[in-house]
């Protein structure tokens, strides 16, 4: 690929004369952008240097830190006149959206448009942060007349690097393997990044899938700032395979039905502007393919559902390092990649400036329509549960996304029941919340809460179903009428208990499991009941935790009360082991939980970095329980007797099929250990003599023997399931399913169904008509029935727990949290 001097780019921008007060990236760093990778702290230093040189044009704001302590920051850039009234601009922008605390009328005529550019969400897609250096310089360079003109009616918000931990992980590795000059041979080791790669953050999470769920600290801090500004345009910078050309808007189908004609039209308009500059330079690009606008948690869709023009820009470059020979026999360099991203960045600002008036008018209209209830057929969403903590988990999601909610005074209504799939009269389970579609963020509410997402094209880039009722395991009703939603009153408080004998802790939500983990971690011995019982005329269900003074230290009650208050679980005092009905506390039906079970997980090479990250983050940040990470490839040298539980997350484990590894794991189980196999780990075990077997899919007899090449993509889709919701029937008399009703909703992402075990417990099974929502291929769908998905098998003195699905999917599938806790603490001998 031809190399272009940055001073001769596109748009006629020249940087021949640079004011001494604004150092160019090359002057500041000592090298030309793209000839070396710039570590995150040097990017931060450069931003601060530019802000120091042009305090009249640049404001730098630290909005948080990563897990590893790296700075997260924003740079606000505009004309000195706009910067002097930056806070007024922000508040006025919120007024246009109906999100300001005051009720003053918004100003649209003289208000600037807000363009937000986000760089380097995937750490090893590193060219965009290099492009950022060029972009902020072009915006602040006094000799650049074009950007000066654009900024008169535009405020540009730049996030230099969303994922600093991943970026530095990649760059530090790359710098350790590259020589004095880069090697463009794709086979060179500098193009073979080791596990887990720099794509993800510290906990191996894909931050580009976390915008709505906000499970990660980087996202949580960033979205708070995003909600304070609510830009009219947001661009998310990425890279794809190094053999791909550049991708920019307009997006591919499926495009969610809530996306307005204006949002679609503007994507075409901006795409044509980019194409003009790419054509001038003979740079290849493509549009309208691959990258759709459906899944709500991307850096393009989340802004779109919040009234902006959200776009993904993808530069070919993954694995490219400083330079790589692509399949066209051209050398793609980091200089090239930065140039392309720099070009689309300035093109975006240009087109925003030229269409400022329409941008603001349509932005305001988006929220006017939302507040007037014009979004969707359902006008109220109501959710109810017996345990207020299950409602509390959903309220947290709504609050993080700025969605208003409250309670109903009139509970006499009918609506679509998410669990039955029918129109039913509302039944209050004891706690409820209601979300009205008459609010500023009605679009976001619809996308997250609606029972079934309309998928206009089956060729999607991500999952196709995520409705909160299923993800959170909460009964919901979608109502076509506007119900009166009132502010909620204060919740119940947790009372400390006093007892000389013991305490009972209901096991009705994941919060109870967090209490259990806290108690075990702090040396309190805990039992649980396998059968329902009655004490003082109150009924207690299976899974109820029993903490007795017997065998516990003097401070057991203090620890218990602290745990219950922290996790909002009300314990009951018990003064005798003699129950009104059911088993007494000396019964074999009252099971001891091993004191502080030691948990390990196989990770590293052969495991899925994302799946391992989900489990690691779950234990470290959500359950707050210790876990030891073991390298899967080194399993032969570990003494597994040091652990009570070993978890094998999703992955492609070559050594699971090796006899030596299988024998070692079986010996661990027979000796009293517990093995938990998740997703593909379970599939791999089904291929040998572990006691489970994958059901064979029935072939389609009507399938033509001769296939057309042009239909290859369609044929693939008919056998795919990118992410659809299915109902799993549960045997909730088994400890693996304690705390659940007789069903569980899973996000199915493969066609795996297992034969019923004859020598084990088929705890979670899938039956005919289990499909609920999302896309499942026509050829695959008929096979998703009549089999086992969750099972428990005894082996010697120990236990194997099989879970074929991903109950911790991106850590937003809240209803799966309890399943993993049960597998670790309750299921087994």
mmCIF file of C-alpha atoms in Angstrom, residues 127-269:
data_model
loop_
_atom_site.group_PDB
_atom_site.id
_atom_site.type_symbol
_atom_site.label_atom_id
_atom_site.label_comp_id
_atom_site.label_asym_id
_atom_site.label_seq_id
_atom_site.Cartn_x
_atom_site.Cartn_y
_atom_site.Cartn_z
ATOM 1 C CA UNK A 127 -3.888 2.130 15.364
ATOM 2 C CA UNK A 128 -6.782 4.344 16.433
ATOM 3 C CA UNK A 129 -5.017 5.807 19.475
ATOM 4 C CA UNK A 130 -2.167 6.732 17.155
ATOM 5 C CA UNK A 131 -4.742 8.429 14.915
ATOM 6 C CA UNK A 132 -6.057 10.259 17.972
ATOM 7 C CA UNK A 133 -2.663 11.961 18.360
ATOM 8 C CA UNK A 134 -2.945 13.302 14.826
ATOM 9 C CA UNK A 135 -6.573 14.308 15.320
ATOM 10 C CA UNK A 136 -6.168 16.372 18.476
ATOM 11 C CA UNK A 137 -3.192 18.112 16.926
ATOM 12 C CA UNK A 138 -5.132 18.946 13.758
ATOM 13 C CA UNK A 139 -7.955 20.365 15.868
ATOM 14 C CA UNK A 140 -5.678 22.600 17.926
ATOM 15 C CA UNK A 141 -3.078 23.590 15.329
ATOM 16 C CA UNK A 142 -3.471 27.392 14.869
ATOM 17 C CA UNK A 143 -2.485 27.130 11.207
ATOM 18 C CA UNK A 144 -5.299 24.708 10.386
ATOM 19 C CA UNK A 145 -8.045 26.952 9.069
ATOM 20 C CA UNK A 146 -10.492 24.164 8.237
ATOM 21 C CA UNK A 147 -10.706 22.626 11.698
ATOM 22 C CA UNK A 148 -10.900 26.109 13.182
ATOM 23 C CA UNK A 149 -13.997 26.737 11.057
ATOM 24 C CA UNK A 150 -15.608 23.388 11.936
ATOM 25 C CA UNK A 151 -15.142 23.932 15.663
ATOM 26 C CA UNK A 152 -17.176 27.141 15.595
ATOM 27 C CA UNK A 153 -20.344 25.063 15.803
ATOM 28 C CA UNK A 154 -18.927 21.777 17.074
ATOM 29 C CA UNK A 155 -17.619 20.515 20.410
ATOM 30 C CA UNK A 156 -15.434 17.446 19.968
ATOM 31 C CA UNK A 157 -15.072 14.979 22.834
ATOM 32 C CA UNK A 158 -12.166 12.566 22.456
ATOM 33 C CA UNK A 159 -11.498 9.457 24.521
ATOM 34 C CA UNK A 160 -7.869 8.620 23.594
ATOM 35 C CA UNK A 161 -8.057 5.019 24.770
ATOM 36 C CA UNK A 162 -11.039 3.184 26.254
ATOM 37 C CA UNK A 163 -8.937 0.118 27.110
ATOM 38 C CA UNK A 164 -5.481 1.187 28.334
ATOM 39 C CA UNK A 165 -4.777 -2.132 30.092
ATOM 40 C CA UNK A 166 -5.344 -4.127 26.910
ATOM 41 C CA UNK A 167 -3.411 -1.627 24.791
ATOM 42 C CA UNK A 168 -0.331 -1.692 26.977
ATOM 43 C CA UNK A 169 -0.504 -5.483 27.263
ATOM 44 C CA UNK A 170 -0.363 -5.698 23.486
ATOM 45 C CA UNK A 171 2.280 -3.014 22.975
ATOM 46 C CA UNK A 172 4.570 -4.277 25.726
ATOM 47 C CA UNK A 173 4.445 -7.754 24.193
ATOM 48 C CA UNK A 174 4.963 -6.464 20.644
ATOM 49 C CA UNK A 175 7.933 -4.333 21.623
ATOM 50 C CA UNK A 176 9.506 -7.378 23.259
ATOM 51 C CA UNK A 177 9.477 -9.413 20.034
ATOM 52 C CA UNK A 178 10.060 -6.897 17.226
ATOM 53 C CA UNK A 179 13.567 -6.251 15.951
ATOM 54 C CA UNK A 180 15.257 -3.031 14.874
ATOM 55 C CA UNK A 181 12.921 -3.058 11.879
ATOM 56 C CA UNK A 182 9.606 -4.817 11.657
ATOM 57 C CA UNK A 183 9.257 -8.101 9.756
ATOM 58 C CA UNK A 184 6.305 -7.978 7.325
ATOM 59 C CA UNK A 185 6.158 -11.766 6.952
ATOM 60 C CA UNK A 186 2.787 -12.821 8.461
ATOM 61 C CA UNK A 187 4.485 -15.957 9.796
ATOM 62 C CA UNK A 188 6.874 -13.928 11.929
ATOM 63 C CA UNK A 189 6.266 -14.270 15.657
ATOM 64 C CA UNK A 190 5.573 -10.543 15.980
ATOM 65 C CA UNK A 191 2.280 -11.294 14.237
ATOM 66 C CA UNK A 192 1.318 -14.169 16.563
ATOM 67 C CA UNK A 193 0.092 -12.630 19.799
ATOM 68 C CA UNK A 194 0.041 -15.039 22.784
ATOM 69 C CA UNK A 195 -2.941 -15.812 25.035
ATOM 70 C CA UNK A 196 -4.992 -13.873 26.109
ATOM 71 C CA UNK A 197 -4.023 -11.134 23.654
ATOM 72 C CA UNK A 198 -4.537 -7.445 24.123
ATOM 73 C CA UNK A 199 -8.099 -7.259 22.821
ATOM 74 C CA UNK A 200 -9.774 -7.465 26.214
ATOM 75 C CA UNK A 201 -9.391 -5.603 29.485
ATOM 76 C CA UNK A 202 -7.754 -6.819 32.699
ATOM 77 C CA UNK A 203 -10.474 -9.405 33.346
ATOM 78 C CA UNK A 204 -10.442 -10.541 29.706
ATOM 79 C CA UNK A 205 -13.724 -8.787 28.909
ATOM 80 C CA UNK A 206 -14.626 -7.395 25.528
ATOM 81 C CA UNK A 207 -15.439 -3.788 26.416
ATOM 82 C CA UNK A 208 -17.241 -3.270 23.107
ATOM 83 C CA UNK A 209 -19.940 -5.691 24.299
ATOM 84 C CA UNK A 210 -20.373 -4.029 27.701
ATOM 85 C CA UNK A 211 -21.918 -0.603 27.004
ATOM 86 C CA UNK A 212 -25.437 -1.438 28.207
ATOM 87 C CA UNK A 213 -24.555 -4.037 30.844
ATOM 88 C CA UNK A 214 -21.746 -2.027 32.450
ATOM 89 C CA UNK A 215 -20.202 -4.985 34.249
ATOM 90 C CA UNK A 216 -16.682 -3.562 33.890
ATOM 91 C CA UNK A 217 -15.176 -0.660 35.777
ATOM 92 C CA UNK A 218 -14.027 1.097 32.594
ATOM 93 C CA UNK A 219 -17.563 1.052 31.185
ATOM 94 C CA UNK A 220 -19.213 2.084 34.434
ATOM 95 C CA UNK A 221 -17.083 5.200 34.690
ATOM 96 C CA UNK A 222 -17.328 6.087 30.987
ATOM 97 C CA UNK A 223 -21.110 5.750 30.687
ATOM 98 C CA UNK A 224 -21.616 8.159 33.582
ATOM 99 C CA UNK A 225 -19.739 10.788 31.573
ATOM 100 C CA UNK A 226 -21.532 9.830 28.375
ATOM 101 C CA UNK A 227 -24.887 10.429 30.059
ATOM 102 C CA UNK A 228 -23.692 13.842 31.197
ATOM 103 C CA UNK A 229 -23.058 14.863 27.575
ATOM 104 C CA UNK A 230 -25.315 12.799 25.265
ATOM 105 C CA UNK A 231 -23.535 13.603 21.973
ATOM 106 C CA UNK A 232 -25.243 13.837 18.614
ATOM 107 C CA UNK A 233 -22.525 11.686 16.987
ATOM 108 C CA UNK A 234 -20.449 8.883 18.435
ATOM 109 C CA UNK A 235 -17.723 6.997 16.576
ATOM 110 C CA UNK A 236 -16.168 3.772 17.853
ATOM 111 C CA UNK A 237 -12.779 2.952 16.282
ATOM 112 C CA UNK A 238 -11.763 -0.631 15.552
ATOM 113 C CA UNK A 239 -9.580 -2.873 13.454
ATOM 114 C CA UNK A 240 -10.419 -6.078 11.623
ATOM 115 C CA UNK A 241 -8.312 -8.714 9.877
ATOM 116 C CA UNK A 242 -5.280 -7.235 8.123
ATOM 117 C CA UNK A 243 -6.479 -8.473 4.720
ATOM 118 C CA UNK A 244 -9.662 -6.428 4.988
ATOM 119 C CA UNK A 245 -9.945 -2.885 3.617
ATOM 120 C CA UNK A 246 -11.551 -0.083 5.618
ATOM 121 C CA UNK A 247 -15.191 -0.264 6.754
ATOM 122 C CA UNK A 248 -17.395 2.717 7.539
ATOM 123 C CA UNK A 249 -21.111 3.566 7.601
ATOM 124 C CA UNK A 250 -23.781 2.946 6.472
ATOM 125 C CA UNK A 251 -24.263 -0.147 8.630
ATOM 126 C CA UNK A 252 -25.444 -3.586 7.583
ATOM 127 C CA UNK A 253 -28.794 -5.194 8.267
ATOM 128 C CA UNK A 254 -30.269 -6.117 10.660
ATOM 129 C CA UNK A 255 -30.973 -2.579 11.787
ATOM 130 C CA UNK A 256 -33.276 -2.366 14.796
ATOM 131 C CA UNK A 257 -36.760 -1.076 14.042
ATOM 132 C CA UNK A 258 -36.409 1.816 16.533
ATOM 133 C CA UNK A 259 -33.603 3.407 14.511
ATOM 134 C CA UNK A 260 -35.045 6.488 12.828
ATOM 135 C CA UNK A 261 -34.973 7.334 9.121
ATOM 136 C CA UNK A 262 -32.739 10.311 9.968
ATOM 137 C CA UNK A 263 -30.207 8.078 11.744
ATOM 138 C CA UNK A 264 -30.140 5.823 8.690
ATOM 139 C CA UNK A 265 -29.908 8.715 6.227
ATOM 140 C CA UNK A 266 -27.090 10.425 8.091
ATOM 141 C CA UNK A 267 -25.050 7.232 7.992
ATOM 142 C CA UNK A 268 -25.316 7.307 4.208
ATOM 143 C CA UNK A 269 -24.405 10.991 4.120
#
